[in-house]
Amino acid sequence: LIKRFYPIPAELVNWGGENLLEIRLYGEHATGISEPVFIRRASTEAEQRAIVAFDDEGAYLADLRNLPEADLEVEVFHDELRLEPGGQGLLHLRLRNIGSGLAFFIGLSLRGLDDAASLFFSDNYFALFPGQEKTVLVKVVNDRRRPGARRVWFEVHGWNVPKRKVEPVLELILN
């Protein structure tokens, strides 16, 4: 929920036209972007400080701290798990809220890959109402030239969703 500002040289922006912006996220909590991304003329430093200060206060999330613990059912499906160099595979996760309350800010992480391939999530950090389900696609791209077999698994977590390992553990082979 932290507002971030990344300068893009003005000469690279097609003002009034279409732009393609690719964002790669790395690290344990780098699993997606939860808010719209805007390209606009630079905010002043004072505007940026005001936005960050508002986020740090956290008062706008106070009611969410009282949400009851949510319960999710998660199923994992996959296509090919042997990826040639430059190849890609899809992992499918079907999540269903089987609890009686909102499951908020649900996040997914793929563990065991250790940055050996690039991951692209179709969605991450979302909410599910009771009985609602969602399918998330995760594209794994063998682009890092780190061959070998890896045992990988998903973790699910969220604002009121306890972190847990999702079975099954998969054997992903990067050739």
CSV table of C-alpha atoms in Angstrom, one decimal:
chain,number,residue,atom,x,y,z
A,1,LEU,CA,0.0,0.0,0.0
A,2,ILE,CA,3.0,2.3,-0.4
A,3,LYS,CA,2.8,4.9,-3.1
A,4,ARG,CA,5.9,4.8,-5.3
A,5,PHE,CA,7.1,7.3,-7.8
A,6,TYR,CA,9.4,6.3,-10.7
A,7,PRO,CA,10.8,9.0,-13.0
A,8,ILE,CA,10.5,8.2,-16.7
A,9,PRO,CA,12.3,10.6,-19.0
A,10,ALA,CA,9.7,12.8,-20.8
A,11,GLU,CA,11.2,12.1,-24.2
A,12,LEU,CA,10.3,8.4,-23.8
A,13,VAL,CA,6.6,9.1,-23.2
A,14,ASN,CA,4.1,9.1,-26.0
A,15,TRP,CA,2.0,11.9,-24.6
A,16,GLY,CA,-1.7,11.5,-25.7
A,17,GLY,CA,-0.9,8.2,-27.3
A,18,GLU,CA,-0.4,4.6,-26.2
A,19,ASN,CA,2.5,3.6,-24.0
A,20,LEU,CA,3.7,0.2,-22.9
A,21,LEU,CA,5.3,0.1,-19.4
A,22,GLU,CA,6.8,-3.2,-18.2
A,23,ILE,CA,7.4,-3.5,-14.5
A,24,ARG,CA,9.4,-6.3,-13.0
A,25,LEU,CA,9.2,-6.9,-9.3
A,26,TYR,CA,11.7,-8.7,-7.2
A,27,GLY,CA,11.8,-9.8,-3.6
A,28,GLU,CA,9.7,-11.7,-1.1
A,29,HIS,CA,6.7,-9.3,-1.3
A,30,ALA,CA,7.1,-8.4,-4.9
A,31,THR,CA,4.1,-10.4,-6.2
A,32,GLY,CA,2.0,-7.8,-8.0
A,33,ILE,CA,0.7,-4.3,-8.2
A,34,SER,CA,-2.5,-3.8,-6.4
A,35,GLU,CA,-3.5,-0.3,-7.7
A,36,PRO,CA,-3.7,1.4,-11.0
A,37,VAL,CA,-0.5,2.7,-12.5
A,38,PHE,CA,-0.5,6.2,-13.9
A,39,ILE,CA,1.9,8.1,-16.2
A,40,ARG,CA,1.6,11.7,-15.4
A,41,ARG,CA,3.8,14.8,-15.2
A,42,ALA,CA,6.0,14.6,-12.1
A,43,SER,CA,4.5,15.3,-8.7
A,44,THR,CA,6.4,17.8,-6.6
A,45,GLU,CA,8.4,16.4,-3.7
A,46,ALA,CA,5.8,18.0,-1.3
A,47,GLU,CA,3.0,16.1,-3.0
A,48,GLN,CA,4.9,12.8,-2.8
A,49,ARG,CA,5.6,13.4,0.9
A,50,ALA,CA,1.9,14.1,1.6
A,51,ILE,CA,0.8,10.8,-0.1
A,52,VAL,CA,3.4,8.8,1.8
A,53,ALA,CA,2.5,10.5,5.1
A,54,PHE,CA,-1.2,9.6,4.5
A,55,ASP,CA,-0.2,5.9,3.8
A,56,ASP,CA,2.0,5.8,7.0
A,57,GLU,CA,-0.8,7.0,9.2
A,58,GLY,CA,-3.0,4.0,8.2
A,59,ALA,CA,-6.2,5.4,9.6
A,60,TYR,CA,-8.0,4.8,6.3
A,61,LEU,CA,-7.6,1.0,7.0
A,62,ALA,CA,-8.7,1.0,10.6
A,63,ASP,CA,-12.0,-0.9,10.1
A,64,LEU,CA,-10.1,-3.6,8.2
A,65,ARG,CA,-8.1,-4.5,11.3
A,66,ASN,CA,-11.3,-6.0,12.8
A,67,LEU,CA,-12.0,-8.5,10.0
A,68,PRO,CA,-12.4,-12.1,11.2
A,69,GLU,CA,-10.0,-14.7,10.0
A,70,ALA,CA,-10.9,-16.0,6.5
A,71,ASP,CA,-10.7,-19.5,5.2
A,72,LEU,CA,-9.7,-20.3,1.6
A,73,GLU,CA,-9.8,-23.5,-0.4
A,74,VAL,CA,-7.0,-23.4,-3.0
A,75,GLU,CA,-6.4,-25.9,-5.8
A,76,VAL,CA,-3.3,-25.9,-8.1
A,77,PHE,CA,-3.4,-27.1,-11.7
A,78,HIS,CA,-0.5,-27.0,-14.2
A,79,ASP,CA,0.5,-27.5,-17.8
A,80,GLU,CA,3.9,-28.6,-18.8
A,81,LEU,CA,6.5,-28.5,-15.9
A,82,ARG,CA,9.6,-29.1,-18.1
A,83,LEU,CA,10.6,-25.8,-19.6
A,84,GLU,CA,13.2,-25.5,-22.4
A,85,PRO,CA,15.4,-22.3,-22.4
A,86,GLY,CA,13.1,-19.4,-23.3
A,87,GLY,CA,10.1,-21.7,-22.8
A,88,GLN,CA,7.1,-20.9,-20.6
A,89,GLY,CA,4.5,-22.8,-18.6
A,90,LEU,CA,1.3,-22.0,-16.9
A,91,LEU,CA,0.3,-22.7,-13.3
A,92,HIS,CA,-3.4,-22.3,-12.5
A,93,LEU,CA,-4.7,-21.6,-9.0
A,94,ARG,CA,-8.4,-21.7,-8.1
A,95,LEU,CA,-9.2,-19.9,-4.8
A,96,ARG,CA,-12.5,-20.1,-3.2
A,97,ASN,CA,-13.6,-18.3,0.0
A,98,ILE,CA,-15.3,-21.0,2.1
A,99,GLY,CA,-15.6,-18.8,5.2
A,100,SER,CA,-18.4,-16.5,6.2
A,101,GLY,CA,-16.6,-13.2,5.9
A,102,LEU,CA,-14.6,-11.2,3.4
A,103,ALA,CA,-11.0,-12.5,2.6
A,104,PHE,CA,-9.1,-9.3,2.0
A,105,PHE,CA,-5.8,-8.5,0.3
A,106,ILE,CA,-5.1,-12.1,-0.7
A,107,GLY,CA,-1.6,-12.6,-1.9
A,108,LEU,CA,0.2,-15.5,-3.6
A,109,SER,CA,3.9,-16.4,-3.6
A,110,LEU,CA,5.7,-19.2,-5.5
A,111,ARG,CA,8.4,-20.6,-3.2
A,112,GLY,CA,11.4,-22.8,-4.1
A,113,LEU,CA,12.2,-21.2,-7.4
A,114,ASP,CA,14.9,-18.9,-6.0
A,115,ASP,CA,14.8,-16.4,-8.9
A,116,ALA,CA,15.7,-19.1,-11.4
A,117,ALA,CA,12.9,-18.0,-13.7
A,118,SER,CA,10.6,-15.0,-14.2
A,119,LEU,CA,7.0,-15.1,-12.9
A,120,PHE,CA,4.0,-13.2,-14.2
A,121,PHE,CA,0.8,-13.3,-12.1
A,122,SER,CA,-2.5,-12.5,-13.8
A,123,ASP,CA,-3.7,-11.0,-10.5
A,124,ASN,CA,-2.5,-10.7,-7.0
A,125,TYR,CA,-3.6,-8.9,-3.9
A,126,PHE,CA,-7.4,-9.1,-4.3
A,127,ALA,CA,-10.5,-9.8,-2.2
A,128,LEU,CA,-13.0,-12.6,-2.2
A,129,PHE,CA,-16.5,-12.5,-0.7
A,130,PRO,CA,-17.9,-15.6,1.0
A,131,GLY,CA,-18.6,-18.2,-1.7
A,132,GLN,CA,-16.7,-16.3,-4.4
A,133,GLU,CA,-13.9,-17.9,-6.3
A,134,LYS,CA,-11.2,-16.7,-8.6
A,135,THR,CA,-8.7,-18.3,-10.9
A,136,VAL,CA,-5.2,-16.9,-11.0
A,137,LEU,CA,-2.7,-17.8,-13.8
A,138,VAL,CA,1.0,-17.7,-13.1
A,139,LYS,CA,3.3,-17.8,-16.2
A,140,VAL,CA,6.7,-19.2,-15.5
A,141,VAL,CA,9.4,-18.2,-18.1
A,142,ASN,CA,12.7,-20.0,-18.3
A,143,ASP,CA,14.8,-16.9,-19.1
A,144,ARG,CA,17.5,-16.9,-16.4
A,145,ARG,CA,19.7,-19.8,-17.7
A,146,ARG,CA,19.8,-21.6,-14.4
A,147,PRO,CA,19.0,-25.2,-15.3
A,148,GLY,CA,17.9,-27.8,-12.9
A,149,ALA,CA,15.0,-29.4,-11.1
A,150,ARG,CA,13.3,-27.4,-8.4
A,151,ARG,CA,10.6,-28.4,-5.9
A,152,VAL,CA,8.1,-25.4,-5.9
A,153,TRP,CA,4.9,-24.6,-4.0
A,154,PHE,CA,2.6,-21.8,-3.5
A,155,GLU,CA,2.0,-19.9,-0.3
A,156,VAL,CA,-1.3,-18.0,0.2
A,157,HIS,CA,-1.6,-15.1,2.7
A,158,GLY,CA,-3.6,-12.0,3.2
A,159,TRP,CA,-4.8,-9.2,5.5
A,160,ASN,CA,-7.0,-11.7,7.4
A,161,VAL,CA,-5.8,-14.9,5.7
A,162,PRO,CA,-3.2,-16.8,7.7
A,163,LYS,CA,-0.1,-17.6,5.7
A,164,ARG,CA,0.0,-21.3,4.6
A,165,LYS,CA,1.7,-23.6,2.2
A,166,VAL,CA,-0.6,-24.9,-0.6
A,167,GLU,CA,-0.2,-28.5,-1.6
A,168,PRO,CA,0.9,-30.1,-3.9
A,169,VAL,CA,4.6,-29.5,-4.1
A,170,LEU,CA,5.5,-29.5,-7.8
A,171,GLU,CA,8.7,-30.6,-9.6
A,172,LEU,CA,9.6,-27.8,-12.1
A,173,ILE,CA,12.4,-28.7,-14.5
A,174,LEU,CA,14.4,-25.9,-16.2
A,175,ASN,CA,16.4,-27.3,-19.0
